[in-house]
Amino acid sequence: MAERTDGVKAAESLMDRISDKIHGHDSSSVVPSSGVVHDKGIGGGHSTSLKSKVNRLFGREKPVHHVFGGGKAADVFLWRDKKASAGVLIALTIIWVFFELFEYHLLTLVSHLLILGIASLFLWSNASTFINKSPPHIPQVQIPEKPVLQIASVITMEINRAFVILREIASGKDLKQFLSVIAGLWVVSILGKWYNFLTLVYIVVVLLFTLPVFYEKYDDQVDAVAEKALIEIKKQYAVFDAKVMSKIPRGQLKDKKF
């Protein structure tokens, strides 16, 4: 009888150990009222937190469409209106081909277009009396004054802002900004030797029609790569500043106390 009682106690202790192990394993997971098990170690919030930690390019906080103004111009650059985007790009390509490959000059092209248009209207107006047809209706074209003044005002403000920035850079207050501007102007001077102004403008236009839409589609990957590159650039600049720039005397010497 005693052996039977010992066997029952051993069986009960074994069941208690198994139950403790099962409950201990389940405690690592959280079971909400919906019945779905969420593991504490692995969760969808981890990827979301990583995504939120990625610094956007140029400190961007709004979508790319809002950065471009959110209007028709943004739709054209981001290919929301594919017909308009393709039409603008094709028209600019034709203009570039005329000026660059056919070696047309702007004044020559405008003169030829005006000669063709005026001659066609002149012949049509005189021939209409012989063929018993109504003469062509030539609309009266006037440039509105208000949009021109607004555009001139915006251009003036931007030019004045550029002068203020150049003055701050030349004053020697921010060495990092000074070096960035010098490097940018040096790159522009090199590009100016390789391409003429019209080709540079056309390249910029093509980049505006390709890079923003690419960035809008792959913004997370581009931001992650840009963040790593920016960190590396800051490290190299810190090394350069410690070894070279810190040894350059800047500012006036303070008065010594005797």
Coordinates of C-alpha atoms in Angstrom, one line a residue:
M1 CA 0.0 0.0 0.0
A2 CA 2.9 2.3 0.8
E3 CA 4.5 1.6 -2.5
R4 CA 1.3 2.6 -4.3
T5 CA 1.1 5.9 -2.4
D6 CA 4.7 6.7 -3.3
G7 CA 4.0 5.9 -7.0
V8 CA 1.0 8.3 -7.0
K9 CA 3.1 11.1 -5.4
A10 CA 5.9 10.6 -7.9
A11 CA 3.4 10.8 -10.8
E12 CA 1.9 14.0 -9.3
S13 CA 5.3 15.6 -8.9
L14 CA 6.2 14.8 -12.5
M15 CA 2.9 16.3 -13.7
D16 CA 3.6 19.4 -11.7
R17 CA 7.0 19.8 -13.3
I18 CA 5.6 19.5 -16.8
S19 CA 2.9 22.0 -16.0
D20 CA 5.5 24.5 -14.6
K21 CA 7.6 24.2 -17.8
I22 CA 4.6 24.7 -20.0
H23 CA 3.4 27.8 -18.1
G24 CA 7.0 29.1 -18.0
H25 CA 7.3 28.8 -21.7
D26 CA 3.9 30.5 -22.3
S27 CA 4.9 33.5 -20.1
S28 CA 7.4 34.6 -22.7
S29 CA 4.4 35.4 -25.0
V30 CA 1.5 37.8 -24.4
V31 CA -1.9 36.6 -25.3
P32 CA -4.3 39.5 -25.7
S33 CA -8.1 39.3 -25.6
S34 CA -8.2 38.7 -29.3
G35 CA -6.5 35.4 -28.9
V36 CA -3.5 36.3 -31.1
V37 CA -0.1 35.5 -29.6
H38 CA 2.5 38.3 -29.9
D39 CA 6.1 37.4 -29.1
K40 CA 7.9 40.0 -27.1
G41 CA 11.2 39.3 -28.9
I42 CA 9.9 39.6 -32.4
G43 CA 7.3 42.0 -33.5
G44 CA 6.1 44.2 -36.3
G45 CA 6.7 47.3 -34.3
H46 CA 10.5 46.7 -34.5
S47 CA 10.6 47.4 -38.3
T48 CA 8.2 50.3 -37.8
S49 CA 10.6 51.9 -35.2
L50 CA 13.6 51.4 -37.5
K51 CA 11.7 53.0 -40.3
S52 CA 10.8 56.0 -38.1
K53 CA 14.4 56.3 -37.0
V54 CA 15.7 56.8 -40.6
N55 CA 16.6 60.4 -41.2
R56 CA 15.0 61.7 -44.3
L57 CA 17.2 63.2 -47.1
F58 CA 17.8 67.0 -46.6
G59 CA 15.6 66.9 -43.4
R60 CA 12.5 66.1 -45.4
E61 CA 9.3 65.8 -43.3
K62 CA 6.7 66.0 -46.0
P63 CA 6.0 63.7 -49.0
V64 CA 8.0 64.4 -52.2
H65 CA 4.8 65.6 -53.9
H66 CA 4.4 68.3 -51.3
V67 CA 8.0 69.3 -51.5
F68 CA 7.5 70.1 -55.2
G69 CA 4.5 72.3 -54.4
G70 CA 1.7 69.7 -54.7
G71 CA 0.3 71.3 -57.8
K72 CA 0.5 70.6 -61.6
A73 CA 4.3 71.1 -61.6
A74 CA 4.7 68.3 -59.0
D75 CA 2.4 66.1 -61.1
V76 CA 4.5 66.7 -64.1
F77 CA 7.9 66.1 -62.4
L78 CA 6.6 62.9 -60.6
W79 CA 4.9 61.5 -63.7
R80 CA 1.4 61.6 -62.1
D81 CA 0.2 63.0 -65.4
K82 CA 2.1 60.8 -67.8
K83 CA 1.0 62.6 -71.0
A84 CA 2.0 66.0 -69.8
S85 CA 5.3 64.7 -68.4
A86 CA 6.2 62.9 -71.7
G87 CA 5.1 65.9 -73.7
V88 CA 7.2 68.4 -71.8
L89 CA 10.3 66.1 -71.8
I90 CA 9.9 65.4 -75.6
A91 CA 9.5 69.1 -76.3
L92 CA 12.6 70.0 -74.3
T93 CA 14.5 67.2 -76.0
I94 CA 13.6 68.5 -79.5
I95 CA 14.7 72.0 -78.5
W96 CA 18.0 70.6 -77.2
V97 CA 18.5 68.6 -80.4
F98 CA 17.9 71.7 -82.5
F99 CA 20.3 73.9 -80.6
E100 CA 23.0 71.3 -79.8
L101 CA 23.1 68.7 -82.6
F102 CA 21.9 70.9 -85.4
E103 CA 23.9 73.8 -84.0
Y104 CA 21.0 76.2 -84.2
H105 CA 21.3 79.5 -82.4
L106 CA 18.4 81.0 -80.3
L107 CA 18.2 84.2 -82.2
T108 CA 18.3 82.4 -85.6
L109 CA 15.6 80.0 -84.6
V110 CA 13.3 82.7 -83.3
S111 CA 13.9 84.8 -86.4
H112 CA 13.1 81.8 -88.7
L113 CA 9.9 80.9 -86.8
L114 CA 8.7 84.5 -86.9
I115 CA 9.5 84.7 -90.7
L116 CA 7.5 81.5 -91.3
G117 CA 4.5 82.6 -89.1
I118 CA 4.3 86.1 -90.5
A119 CA 4.7 85.1 -94.1
S120 CA 2.0 82.3 -93.8
L121 CA -0.5 84.8 -92.2
F122 CA 0.3 87.4 -94.8
L123 CA -0.2 85.1 -97.8
W124 CA -3.3 83.6 -96.2
S125 CA -4.8 87.1 -95.6
N126 CA -4.2 88.2 -99.2
A127 CA -5.2 84.9 -100.8
S128 CA -8.5 84.7 -99.0
T129 CA -10.0 87.4 -101.2
F130 CA -9.3 85.3 -104.4
I131 CA -10.5 82.0 -103.0
N132 CA -13.6 83.5 -101.4
K133 CA -12.7 82.5 -97.8
S134 CA -12.6 84.4 -94.6
P135 CA -9.3 85.8 -93.6
P136 CA -7.5 84.3 -90.7
H137 CA -8.4 85.5 -87.2
I138 CA -5.3 86.9 -85.6
P139 CA -5.8 87.2 -81.9
Q140 CA -4.6 90.2 -80.0
V141 CA -1.9 89.1 -77.6
Q142 CA -1.1 91.1 -74.4
I143 CA 1.2 90.1 -71.5
P144 CA -0.6 90.7 -68.2
E145 CA 1.2 93.1 -65.9
K146 CA 0.4 91.4 -62.6
P147 CA 2.1 88.0 -63.2
V148 CA 5.2 89.6 -64.6
L149 CA 5.5 91.8 -61.5
Q150 CA 5.0 88.8 -59.3
I151 CA 7.7 86.8 -61.1
A152 CA 10.1 89.8 -61.0
S153 CA 9.4 90.2 -57.3
V154 CA 10.2 86.6 -56.6
I155 CA 13.3 86.7 -58.6
T156 CA 14.5 89.8 -56.9
M157 CA 13.9 88.3 -53.4
E158 CA 15.8 85.1 -54.4
I159 CA 18.7 87.2 -55.7
N160 CA 18.8 89.3 -52.6
R161 CA 18.8 86.2 -50.4
A162 CA 21.7 84.8 -52.4
F163 CA 23.6 88.0 -51.8
V164 CA 23.0 87.7 -48.1
I165 CA 24.2 84.1 -48.0
L166 CA 27.3 85.0 -50.0
R167 CA 28.0 87.9 -47.6
E168 CA 27.7 85.5 -44.6
I169 CA 30.0 83.0 -46.2
A170 CA 32.6 85.6 -47.1
S171 CA 32.6 87.0 -43.6
G172 CA 34.4 83.9 -42.3
K173 CA 31.9 82.9 -39.7
D174 CA 31.2 79.3 -40.9
L175 CA 34.2 77.5 -42.2
K176 CA 32.3 74.4 -43.1
Q177 CA 29.8 76.3 -45.2
F178 CA 32.6 78.1 -46.9
L179 CA 34.4 74.9 -47.9
S180 CA 31.1 73.4 -49.2
V181 CA 30.4 76.5 -51.4
I182 CA 34.0 76.5 -52.8
A183 CA 33.7 72.7 -53.5
G184 CA 30.4 73.2 -55.3
L185 CA 31.6 76.1 -57.4
W186 CA 34.7 74.1 -58.3
V187 CA 32.6 71.2 -59.5
V188 CA 30.4 73.6 -61.5
S189 CA 33.6 75.0 -63.2
I190 CA 34.7 71.5 -64.2
L191 CA 31.3 70.7 -65.6
G192 CA 31.4 74.0 -67.5
K193 CA 34.5 72.8 -69.3
W194 CA 32.9 69.6 -70.4
Y195 CA 29.5 70.9 -71.4
N196 CA 28.0 74.1 -72.6
F197 CA 25.2 75.9 -70.7
L198 CA 22.4 74.5 -72.7
T199 CA 23.5 70.9 -72.2
L200 CA 23.9 71.5 -68.5
V201 CA 20.3 72.9 -68.3
Y202 CA 19.0 69.9 -70.3
I203 CA 20.9 67.5 -68.0
V204 CA 19.3 69.2 -64.9
V205 CA 15.9 68.9 -66.5
V206 CA 16.3 65.2 -67.2
L207 CA 17.5 64.7 -63.6
L208 CA 14.4 66.5 -62.4
F209 CA 12.2 64.1 -64.4
T210 CA 14.0 61.0 -63.2
L211 CA 15.5 61.4 -59.7
P212 CA 12.4 62.6 -57.8
V213 CA 10.2 59.8 -59.1
F214 CA 12.9 57.3 -58.3
Y215 CA 13.3 58.7 -54.8
E216 CA 9.6 58.7 -54.2
K217 CA 9.5 55.0 -55.1
Y218 CA 12.5 53.9 -53.1
D219 CA 12.7 56.6 -50.4
D220 CA 13.4 54.3 -47.5
Q221 CA 16.4 52.6 -49.1
V222 CA 17.8 55.9 -50.4
D223 CA 17.5 57.6 -47.1
A224 CA 19.2 54.7 -45.3
V225 CA 22.2 54.8 -47.7
A226 CA 22.3 58.6 -47.6
E227 CA 22.4 58.5 -43.8
K228 CA 25.3 56.1 -43.8
A229 CA 27.2 58.3 -46.3
L230 CA 26.5 61.4 -44.3
I231 CA 27.9 59.7 -41.1
E232 CA 31.0 58.7 -43.0
I233 CA 31.4 62.2 -44.4
K234 CA 31.1 63.7 -41.0
K235 CA 33.8 61.3 -39.7
Q236 CA 36.2 62.2 -42.4
Y237 CA 35.5 65.9 -41.9
A238 CA 36.2 65.6 -38.2
V239 CA 39.5 63.9 -39.0
F240 CA 40.4 66.6 -41.5
D241 CA 39.3 69.3 -39.0
A242 CA 41.5 67.9 -36.2
K243 CA 44.6 67.4 -38.4
V244 CA 44.5 70.4 -40.7
M245 CA 41.8 73.0 -39.9
S246 CA 42.5 73.2 -36.2
K247 CA 46.1 74.2 -36.9
I248 CA 45.0 77.3 -39.0
P249 CA 44.9 80.4 -36.9
R250 CA 41.4 82.0 -37.1
G251 CA 40.1 85.2 -35.6
Q252 CA 41.9 87.9 -33.7
L253 CA 44.2 87.1 -30.8
K254 CA 42.7 87.8 -27.4
D255 CA 44.4 90.3 -25.2
K256 CA 46.9 88.7 -22.9
K257 CA 46.6 89.4 -19.2
F258 CA 49.8 90.3 -17.3

